[in-house]
Amino acid sequence: MSPSCRLPPLLLFLPVVFSAVTHIKNHWNGGFEAETCVPVTQELNGWTLRLKFDQDVWWIEIWIGSPNKISNREYTVSSGSHQNPGDQICFNFLGHGAGDISPTATVTIDGQSGGGAPQGGSQAGSGPSNTGGGGTGGKKNYGEALGKSILFYNAQRSGKLPANNPIPWRGDSNTGDCVPGGWHDAGDHVKFGLPLSSTATLLGWSLVQFKDGYEKAGQLDQMYDMIKWVYDYFLLAWNPGKQELCVQVGDGNADHTFWGRPEDMHMARPCKYVNGGTPGADIAGGTAAAMAAGSIGYKDKDAGYANRLLEAAKSLYNFAKGHRGVFTGGAPFYGSSGDSDEMCEAAMWLFKATGDQGYLNDAKGFVDLGTAWGLGWDDKKIACQGLLYEATKEGQYKGAVEAFFNSWFPGGGITYTPCGQAWRDKWGSNRYAGNSAFMALLAAEMGIQPDKYRKWAVEQINYILGDNRHDGGCYSFEIGYGSKYPRNPHHRAASCPDRPAPCGDAQLYAGGSSPQILQGALVGGPDANDNYQDVRTDYVQNEVALDYNAGFHGALSGIVHLEAAGAMPATNNKCPC
């Protein structure tokens, strides 16, 4: 099946005049493409360019060397190449950001006398903080990868988009839904409550635990803006007066017969509900967990909004507790194996939000201490075990967490690819590795074998961001990160040319790269031998989905947190980029 918020305002810009030829080649909401040439005045055995802006620039993409972000206003780009006097260093770069700004930019070559301190108008945007080199060599820029993941969730928005929509090829869609807003599931356009709530819970957890990671990455405001889109949807989906929760918008079977833009889709989009006569504590509990986590994340940002989320989470949890059972009306899509894990998660997040011992007691009754297969939209067992250990420090919960990671680490029974990915399943191997990496970073924060868990987690994310051998190595499975990444995700909207050009089944099978770059999306991933094909029709390896990005996204915030704290582990990936 094809499982398929908002960023700050767009960025406008003027050409950057460095010292010779520089001009804007293309521009769009939130970014631009520029090219320039910098004169070389002395022999250089390796060099570092220094770009300075007088206004905030979120991040840049450049392919002549390894970019390094000093701050939102200063970047360096390094290369080991030799240059002679009279040469020029010419390059293209992409700038990303927001706001009606027109910053001045200067570029210099470090250590070179004279030359290259140009002035002029430039434009760029704001974004992730530097945490290392670019996506194609050396250290990874985890902050940049985090910012791009936020863009992916913005690309998934349903409903009427705000004026600051950062995705130029997306527009208003499905505005007549019974519950407007929210995120499309994957490359399709259904809103499925189980993966949606699971995704939102993991994203909210990352904001609660690793807020400083978002701050260091320059992504805190963007994260708040992005995730509020789904919280707003949950608040509309739950009707406490009617004791009814909308758990699905759209018909999966009908939706999957349509290939095109969500903006052009006019089929019927039926709504499905859980209520007193239709059980669905799995989705209701999961949604309560997401809103309770959101109430903590928003407490310092907007206390009134945080309270709305908390009150909705309390009433929805009480409803779920009184109407146990799983939702079966969405078959054959996202069938749940049980509701105890979601109820446990909901109880624990409400305990964290309120301190009410009753919620903790509930969670102790819901928890399953068995060893989880993985962390995903249908199985939150390991998440509940970790939350209980964090709250109680009791050995039984610590033992369950350690048993999970013992089963995931080398020698524990899980398959490892030749380049070192913990490969759980052909459906979304990147997803499961990313989710477990996030959980490992959370467990480390709880004091469970922090050195070992952090090292393993970072190595898994490094594999995803380029420490692999696909396409000659340095291949990022996150779209838009680095210079080599998937160009043909199984995603309808990204396959469509700019409007008003038509889009239909022909675009599914069209050759060449998709017209739109689905920035930040994490594709399903390789097979057990590190093999991967970038083919749009391959919905096994090239699927993208809300839940695919969730743990990966959280792990990125956790790694930037480690960088901010000076606690990055030494890693030893088998296929370093």
XYZ file of C-alpha atoms in Angstrom, residues 91-370:
280
model
C 30.117 27.450 -7.651
C 26.347 27.258 -7.404
C 24.538 27.149 -4.100
C 21.027 26.980 -2.745
C 19.909 29.184 0.130
C 16.923 28.470 2.336
C 14.989 30.520 4.813
C 11.981 32.682 5.487
C 10.843 36.250 5.746
C 10.863 39.233 3.438
C 14.599 39.806 3.722
C 17.380 41.001 1.453
C 20.668 40.402 3.265
C 24.060 41.601 2.182
C 26.564 38.802 1.634
C 30.341 38.779 1.571
C 32.632 35.933 0.631
C 36.329 35.638 1.389
C 38.964 32.955 1.121
C 40.452 32.407 4.559
C 44.150 33.244 4.735
C 44.219 34.886 1.317
C 45.371 38.466 1.170
C 43.251 40.788 -0.901
C 40.412 39.739 -3.138
C 36.951 38.579 -2.526
C 35.234 40.737 0.037
C 32.380 41.739 -2.185
C 29.191 43.392 -1.177
C 25.744 43.321 -2.543
C 22.261 42.102 -1.895
C 21.719 38.437 -1.292
C 19.120 36.301 -0.058
C 18.986 33.274 1.987
C 16.997 31.804 4.726
C 17.145 30.382 8.212
C 17.483 26.804 9.149
C 19.424 24.164 10.859
C 22.492 24.908 12.784
C 25.773 23.486 11.731
C 26.708 20.292 13.345
C 29.366 19.162 10.988
C 30.123 18.967 7.348
C 27.751 18.542 4.487
C 25.822 15.514 3.470
C 28.377 14.044 1.140
C 31.572 13.812 3.102
C 33.100 13.804 6.536
C 30.956 14.867 9.431
C 27.230 15.062 8.998
C 25.148 18.216 9.251
C 22.433 16.747 11.437
C 20.825 20.149 11.940
C 20.373 20.562 8.204
C 18.863 17.084 7.970
C 16.474 18.002 10.801
C 15.350 21.157 9.024
C 14.666 19.215 5.856
C 12.567 16.667 7.740
C 10.390 19.534 8.953
C 9.910 20.515 5.308
C 8.711 16.988 4.523
C 5.922 17.248 7.076
C 4.996 20.639 5.656
C 4.737 19.040 2.209
C 2.205 16.548 3.635
C -0.273 19.165 4.801
C -3.911 18.880 3.909
C -6.395 21.734 4.003
C -6.116 25.445 3.320
C -2.455 26.409 3.480
C -1.265 29.620 5.123
C 0.462 32.478 3.339
C 3.842 31.310 4.622
C 3.595 27.894 2.927
C 7.246 26.978 2.237
C 6.474 24.307 -0.379
C 5.931 26.159 -3.667
C 4.389 23.206 -5.481
C 1.737 22.582 -2.816
C -1.572 24.425 -2.544
C -4.936 24.136 -0.823
C -6.398 20.627 -0.902
C -9.335 18.704 0.541
C -10.716 21.837 2.177
C -14.167 20.242 2.344
C -13.070 17.344 4.566
C -15.288 16.648 7.567
C -12.180 17.368 9.629
C -9.909 19.708 7.643
C -6.187 19.995 8.070
C -3.792 17.326 9.270
C -1.262 15.462 7.179
C -1.653 13.138 4.228
C -0.339 9.741 5.182
C 2.300 9.117 2.524
C 2.367 9.445 -1.249
C -1.397 9.084 -1.063
C -3.936 11.475 0.440
C -5.782 9.575 3.167
C -5.562 10.711 6.788
C -5.167 7.532 8.847
C -5.485 8.026 12.600
C -3.157 5.277 13.826
C 0.078 6.229 12.017
C -0.823 9.913 12.313
C -1.081 9.751 16.112
C 1.980 7.511 16.388
C 4.018 9.971 14.324
C 2.828 12.971 16.305
C 3.688 11.265 19.606
C 7.278 10.573 18.563
C 7.701 14.077 17.156
C 6.258 15.588 20.320
C 8.549 13.435 22.455
C 11.548 14.764 20.565
C 10.460 18.336 21.264
C 9.999 17.627 24.965
C 13.293 15.751 25.367
C 15.568 17.531 22.914
C 14.279 21.091 22.731
C 17.866 22.350 22.907
C 18.637 20.338 19.776
C 16.001 22.300 17.875
C 17.346 25.522 19.319
C 20.922 24.761 18.276
C 19.711 23.755 14.828
C 17.833 27.037 14.429
C 14.654 24.995 13.991
C 12.633 25.526 17.168
C 10.123 27.976 15.708
C 9.810 25.859 12.578
C 9.143 22.770 14.681
C 6.439 24.492 16.704
C 4.871 25.759 13.514
C 5.021 22.382 11.806
C 3.659 20.227 14.603
C 0.844 22.606 15.535
C -0.742 21.738 12.201
C -1.459 18.213 13.395
C -2.373 19.239 16.952
C -4.990 21.581 15.518
C -6.335 18.662 13.526
C -6.596 16.444 16.606
C -8.467 19.168 18.475
C -11.004 19.273 15.651
C -11.189 15.480 15.293
C -12.178 14.896 18.942
C -15.681 15.976 19.950
C -15.928 15.537 23.745
C -19.602 16.526 23.762
C -20.541 13.754 21.348
C -17.829 11.450 22.703
C -16.690 10.834 19.170
C -13.278 10.839 17.472
C -12.735 10.988 13.730
C -10.057 8.372 13.025
C -9.911 8.389 9.208
C -10.640 10.776 6.359
C -10.752 9.274 2.879
C -11.220 5.822 1.398
C -7.910 4.013 1.052
C -9.021 1.792 -1.825
C -10.493 4.638 -3.851
C -7.597 6.934 -3.048
C -5.035 4.424 -4.271
C -6.644 4.318 -7.711
C -5.814 8.009 -8.179
C -2.398 9.296 -9.206
C -2.191 13.048 -9.161
C -2.034 16.119 -6.974
C -4.113 16.368 -3.809
C -5.143 19.807 -5.091
C -6.810 18.127 -8.091
C -8.554 15.316 -6.224
C -12.325 15.608 -6.036
C -13.428 12.099 -5.067
C -15.643 11.456 -2.060
C -13.681 11.441 1.203
C -15.780 9.599 3.775
C -15.018 9.969 7.474
C -14.809 7.133 9.960
C -15.357 7.524 13.688
C -14.996 5.740 16.981
C -17.682 6.403 19.576
C -19.839 4.627 22.096
C -20.873 2.039 19.506
C -17.607 1.671 17.610
C -14.463 0.811 19.577
C -11.060 2.241 18.755
C -9.042 2.694 21.936
C -5.870 2.056 19.926
C -6.320 5.264 17.913
C -8.042 7.173 20.719
C -5.281 6.274 23.160
C -2.601 7.103 20.614
C -4.199 10.474 19.890
C -4.498 11.233 23.613
C -0.799 10.421 24.001
C 0.107 12.775 21.150
C -1.908 15.664 22.599
C -0.599 15.098 26.125
C 2.970 15.183 24.828
C 2.065 18.295 22.869
C 0.763 19.973 25.997
C 4.200 19.597 27.595
C 6.012 20.752 24.483
C 3.806 23.846 24.207
C 3.723 24.736 27.894
C 6.433 27.387 27.639
C 5.466 28.450 24.126
C 1.731 29.030 24.583
C 0.241 28.071 27.950
C -3.338 28.531 26.780
C -2.878 26.252 23.809
C -1.029 23.720 25.973
C -4.002 23.617 28.336
C -6.410 23.018 25.447
C -4.329 20.043 24.373
C -4.139 18.685 27.910
C -7.865 18.939 28.563
C -8.622 17.248 25.236
C -6.094 14.502 26.019
C -7.686 13.868 29.443
C -11.216 13.562 28.091
C -10.136 11.444 25.137
C -8.156 9.136 27.427
C -11.184 8.673 29.675
C -13.270 7.852 26.622
C -10.701 5.323 25.384
C -10.418 3.734 28.819
C -14.156 3.221 28.863
C -14.402 1.913 25.298
C -11.589 -0.603 24.892
C -10.909 -2.465 21.675
C -9.226 -1.789 18.362
C -10.650 0.013 15.357
C -11.395 -2.410 12.533
C -13.194 -0.083 10.140
C -10.055 0.911 8.263
C -9.241 -2.554 6.887
C -7.132 -3.484 5.050
C -5.007 -0.468 6.009
C -3.168 -0.119 9.318
C -4.848 -2.855 11.294
C -3.869 -2.744 14.954
C -2.815 -5.787 16.967
C -4.013 -4.352 20.276
C -4.703 -1.210 22.271
C -2.763 -1.772 25.514
C 0.431 -0.178 24.197
C -1.354 2.996 23.118
C -3.265 3.153 26.400
C -0.001 2.742 28.300
C 1.623 5.534 26.279
C -1.358 7.809 26.832
C -1.357 7.158 30.578
C 2.365 7.863 30.832
C 2.207 11.119 28.878
C -0.719 12.258 31.005
C 1.286 11.359 34.100
C 4.214 13.413 32.792
C 1.866 16.312 32.041
C -0.088 16.261 35.309
C 1.851 14.318 37.961
C -1.380 12.476 38.766
C -0.404 9.103 40.263
C -3.573 7.530 38.918
C -2.219 7.705 35.383
C 1.007 6.041 36.457
C -0.927 3.242 38.110
C -2.954 2.803 34.918
C 0.225 2.534 32.854
C 1.616 -0.142 35.155
C -1.508 -2.143 34.458
C -1.298 -1.684 30.701
C 2.412 -2.353 30.191
C 3.699 -5.505 28.504
C 7.226 -6.355 29.699
C 7.980 -8.648 26.778
